[in-house]
Amino acid sequence: MKNSYGHWVHSFPFGAFAEASFLSVCLGITDNFLEEASILVKQKNNEIQLLFIRQQLKHFKQIETQFYTMLSAYWQQHKQGHQLTDEELQHFSQINKESAVACVNIANSIIRSLGMDAIIETSTINRIWRNLCTAVQHGFLTP
């Protein structure tokens, strides 16, 4: 069913649009998680943990860059009137789902080393982690 709104966003393939929207949320939550984890580790003066978080941040930035680069390319193609192929849409979907899993894996690998700060339900880091786990479970991002 076609709509008559006339904006580019309204004609972009819905599945890809939904996946990209939910992954963008996951990326934002992961970025927030990494910031909070860095604050906690800096307060403890733990250089080894801080190094590990920086490595995970670097990995996260690669995931983020890959996603936004691909999304930008597909968006430009779409705006030029090119219809995305089934293969391109499938590849995009795969990248989105793998990126979502990578985000939660990054958070899980860090949260284990944060001690009591991470397991207290009312702590900021725990709330961010739970938000990420919830967002990643959305039907558009699960295999």
mmCIF file of C-alpha atoms in Angstrom:
data_model
loop_
_atom_site.group_PDB
_atom_site.id
_atom_site.type_symbol
_atom_site.label_atom_id
_atom_site.label_comp_id
_atom_site.label_asym_id
_atom_site.label_seq_id
_atom_site.Cartn_x
_atom_site.Cartn_y
_atom_site.Cartn_z
ATOM 1 C CA MET A 1 0.000 0.000 0.000
ATOM 2 C CA LYS A 2 1.419 3.351 -1.013
ATOM 3 C CA ASN A 3 0.913 6.513 0.967
ATOM 4 C CA SER A 4 0.510 9.973 -0.480
ATOM 5 C CA TYR A 5 2.686 11.990 1.877
ATOM 6 C CA GLY A 6 5.351 12.600 -0.742
ATOM 7 C CA HIS A 7 8.397 12.649 1.551
ATOM 8 C CA TRP A 8 11.375 10.374 0.938
ATOM 9 C CA VAL A 9 11.067 8.804 4.360
ATOM 10 C CA HIS A 10 7.545 7.628 3.543
ATOM 11 C CA SER A 11 8.700 5.636 0.517
ATOM 12 C CA PHE A 12 11.809 4.032 2.026
ATOM 13 C CA PRO A 13 11.269 0.262 2.522
ATOM 14 C CA PHE A 14 9.451 -0.110 5.844
ATOM 15 C CA GLY A 15 11.425 -3.092 7.188
ATOM 16 C CA ALA A 16 14.759 -1.390 6.578
ATOM 17 C CA PHE A 17 13.408 1.851 8.038
ATOM 18 C CA ALA A 18 12.185 0.084 11.194
ATOM 19 C CA GLU A 19 15.425 -1.853 11.666
ATOM 20 C CA ALA A 20 17.488 1.279 11.191
ATOM 21 C CA SER A 21 15.314 3.168 13.655
ATOM 22 C CA PHE A 22 15.601 0.526 16.359
ATOM 23 C CA LEU A 23 19.317 0.023 15.778
ATOM 24 C CA SER A 24 19.862 3.769 16.075
ATOM 25 C CA VAL A 25 18.214 3.600 19.494
ATOM 26 C CA CYS A 26 20.480 0.669 20.456
ATOM 27 C CA LEU A 27 23.553 2.574 19.299
ATOM 28 C CA GLY A 28 22.555 5.586 21.377
ATOM 29 C CA ILE A 29 21.943 3.468 24.465
ATOM 30 C CA THR A 30 25.264 1.660 23.984
ATOM 31 C CA ASP A 31 27.068 4.978 23.684
ATOM 32 C CA ASN A 32 25.381 6.118 26.904
ATOM 33 C CA PHE A 33 26.355 2.839 28.597
ATOM 34 C CA LEU A 34 30.001 3.274 27.584
ATOM 35 C CA GLU A 35 30.041 6.841 28.895
ATOM 36 C CA GLU A 36 28.592 5.783 32.250
ATOM 37 C CA ALA A 37 30.932 2.798 32.525
ATOM 38 C CA SER A 38 33.906 5.087 31.858
ATOM 39 C CA ILE A 39 32.790 7.431 34.629
ATOM 40 C CA LEU A 40 32.483 4.563 37.110
ATOM 41 C CA VAL A 41 35.875 3.113 36.217
ATOM 42 C CA LYS A 42 37.589 6.507 36.348
ATOM 43 C CA GLN A 43 36.175 7.014 39.848
ATOM 44 C CA LYS A 44 37.815 3.737 40.877
ATOM 45 C CA ASN A 45 41.129 4.663 39.206
ATOM 46 C CA ASN A 46 41.259 1.276 37.507
ATOM 47 C CA GLU A 47 43.510 1.687 34.472
ATOM 48 C CA ILE A 48 43.093 -1.913 33.280
ATOM 49 C CA GLN A 49 39.307 -1.619 33.220
ATOM 50 C CA LEU A 50 39.543 1.778 31.569
ATOM 51 C CA LEU A 51 41.762 0.326 28.855
ATOM 52 C CA PHE A 52 39.238 -2.462 28.286
ATOM 53 C CA ILE A 53 36.391 0.058 28.021
ATOM 54 C CA ARG A 54 38.404 2.099 25.524
ATOM 55 C CA GLN A 55 38.921 -1.043 23.418
ATOM 56 C CA GLN A 56 35.209 -1.739 23.530
ATOM 57 C CA LEU A 57 34.491 1.888 22.636
ATOM 58 C CA LYS A 58 36.754 1.571 19.596
ATOM 59 C CA HIS A 59 34.892 -1.581 18.545
ATOM 60 C CA PHE A 60 31.574 0.201 19.090
ATOM 61 C CA LYS A 61 32.649 3.183 16.971
ATOM 62 C CA GLN A 62 33.500 0.784 14.119
ATOM 63 C CA ILE A 63 30.024 -0.744 14.344
ATOM 64 C CA GLU A 64 28.419 2.685 14.475
ATOM 65 C CA THR A 65 30.434 3.959 11.506
ATOM 66 C CA GLN A 66 29.638 0.872 9.435
ATOM 67 C CA PHE A 67 25.918 1.262 10.098
ATOM 68 C CA TYR A 68 25.701 4.992 9.381
ATOM 69 C CA THR A 69 27.886 4.684 6.276
ATOM 70 C CA MET A 70 25.655 1.964 4.852
ATOM 71 C CA LEU A 71 22.482 3.784 5.856
ATOM 72 C CA SER A 72 23.703 7.010 4.232
ATOM 73 C CA ALA A 73 24.596 5.198 1.020
ATOM 74 C CA TYR A 74 21.211 3.484 0.837
ATOM 75 C CA TRP A 75 19.412 6.701 1.685
ATOM 76 C CA GLN A 76 21.238 8.554 -1.115
ATOM 77 C CA GLN A 77 20.365 5.777 -3.580
ATOM 78 C CA HIS A 78 16.752 5.983 -2.486
ATOM 79 C CA LYS A 79 16.649 9.769 -2.886
ATOM 80 C CA GLN A 80 18.068 9.377 -6.391
ATOM 81 C CA GLY A 81 15.139 7.149 -7.266
ATOM 82 C CA HIS A 82 16.970 3.818 -7.183
ATOM 83 C CA GLN A 83 15.008 0.997 -5.643
ATOM 84 C CA LEU A 84 17.065 -1.076 -3.215
ATOM 85 C CA THR A 85 17.454 -4.676 -4.337
ATOM 86 C CA ASP A 86 16.343 -7.605 -2.226
ATOM 87 C CA GLU A 87 20.018 -8.494 -1.790
ATOM 88 C CA GLU A 88 20.848 -4.997 -0.504
ATOM 89 C CA LEU A 89 17.907 -5.051 1.876
ATOM 90 C CA GLN A 90 18.862 -8.493 3.144
ATOM 91 C CA HIS A 91 22.486 -7.395 3.659
ATOM 92 C CA PHE A 92 21.328 -4.263 5.474
ATOM 93 C CA SER A 93 19.077 -6.352 7.702
ATOM 94 C CA GLN A 94 21.923 -8.734 8.510
ATOM 95 C CA ILE A 95 24.260 -5.867 9.413
ATOM 96 C CA ASN A 96 21.571 -4.307 11.627
ATOM 97 C CA LYS A 97 20.924 -7.536 13.513
ATOM 98 C CA GLU A 98 24.630 -8.306 13.932
ATOM 99 C CA SER A 99 25.240 -4.759 15.148
ATOM 100 C CA ALA A 100 22.467 -5.036 17.734
ATOM 101 C CA VAL A 101 23.967 -8.275 19.061
ATOM 102 C CA ALA A 102 27.413 -6.652 19.134
ATOM 103 C CA CYS A 103 26.062 -3.730 21.179
ATOM 104 C CA VAL A 104 24.638 -5.974 23.877
ATOM 105 C CA ASN A 105 27.795 -8.116 23.839
ATOM 106 C CA ILE A 106 29.907 -5.016 24.444
ATOM 107 C CA ALA A 107 27.737 -3.993 27.386
ATOM 108 C CA ASN A 108 27.676 -7.524 28.793
ATOM 109 C CA SER A 109 31.453 -7.813 28.608
ATOM 110 C CA ILE A 110 31.854 -4.598 30.583
ATOM 111 C CA ILE A 111 29.060 -4.898 33.139
ATOM 112 C CA ARG A 112 30.574 -8.055 34.597
ATOM 113 C CA SER A 113 33.618 -6.121 35.759
ATOM 114 C CA LEU A 114 31.831 -3.162 37.339
ATOM 115 C CA GLY A 115 30.982 -4.852 40.634
ATOM 116 C CA MET A 116 28.166 -3.796 42.904
ATOM 117 C CA ASP A 117 27.578 -0.573 40.978
ATOM 118 C CA ALA A 118 26.314 -2.620 38.086
ATOM 119 C CA ILE A 119 23.998 -5.006 39.898
ATOM 120 C CA ILE A 120 22.094 -2.521 42.041
ATOM 121 C CA GLU A 121 18.763 -2.182 40.255
ATOM 122 C CA THR A 122 18.489 1.542 40.936
ATOM 123 C CA SER A 123 21.960 2.409 39.615
ATOM 124 C CA THR A 124 22.239 4.384 36.406
ATOM 125 C CA ILE A 125 24.493 1.814 34.726
ATOM 126 C CA ASN A 126 22.058 -1.009 35.518
ATOM 127 C CA ARG A 127 19.120 0.984 34.144
ATOM 128 C CA ILE A 128 21.027 1.755 30.929
ATOM 129 C CA TRP A 129 22.036 -1.894 30.565
ATOM 130 C CA ARG A 130 18.417 -3.046 31.023
ATOM 131 C CA ASN A 131 17.233 -0.479 28.474
ATOM 132 C CA LEU A 132 19.758 -1.816 25.978
ATOM 133 C CA CYS A 133 18.763 -5.430 26.615
ATOM 134 C CA THR A 134 15.118 -4.489 26.071
ATOM 135 C CA ALA A 135 15.753 -2.508 22.880
ATOM 136 C CA VAL A 136 17.891 -5.247 21.321
ATOM 137 C CA GLN A 137 15.062 -7.746 21.824
ATOM 138 C CA HIS A 138 12.733 -5.910 19.441
ATOM 139 C CA GLY A 139 11.329 -8.164 16.733
ATOM 140 C CA PHE A 140 12.936 -6.153 13.946
ATOM 141 C CA LEU A 141 16.405 -6.790 15.387
ATOM 142 C CA THR A 142 16.163 -10.433 16.380
ATOM 143 C CA PRO A 143 17.182 -13.153 13.943
#
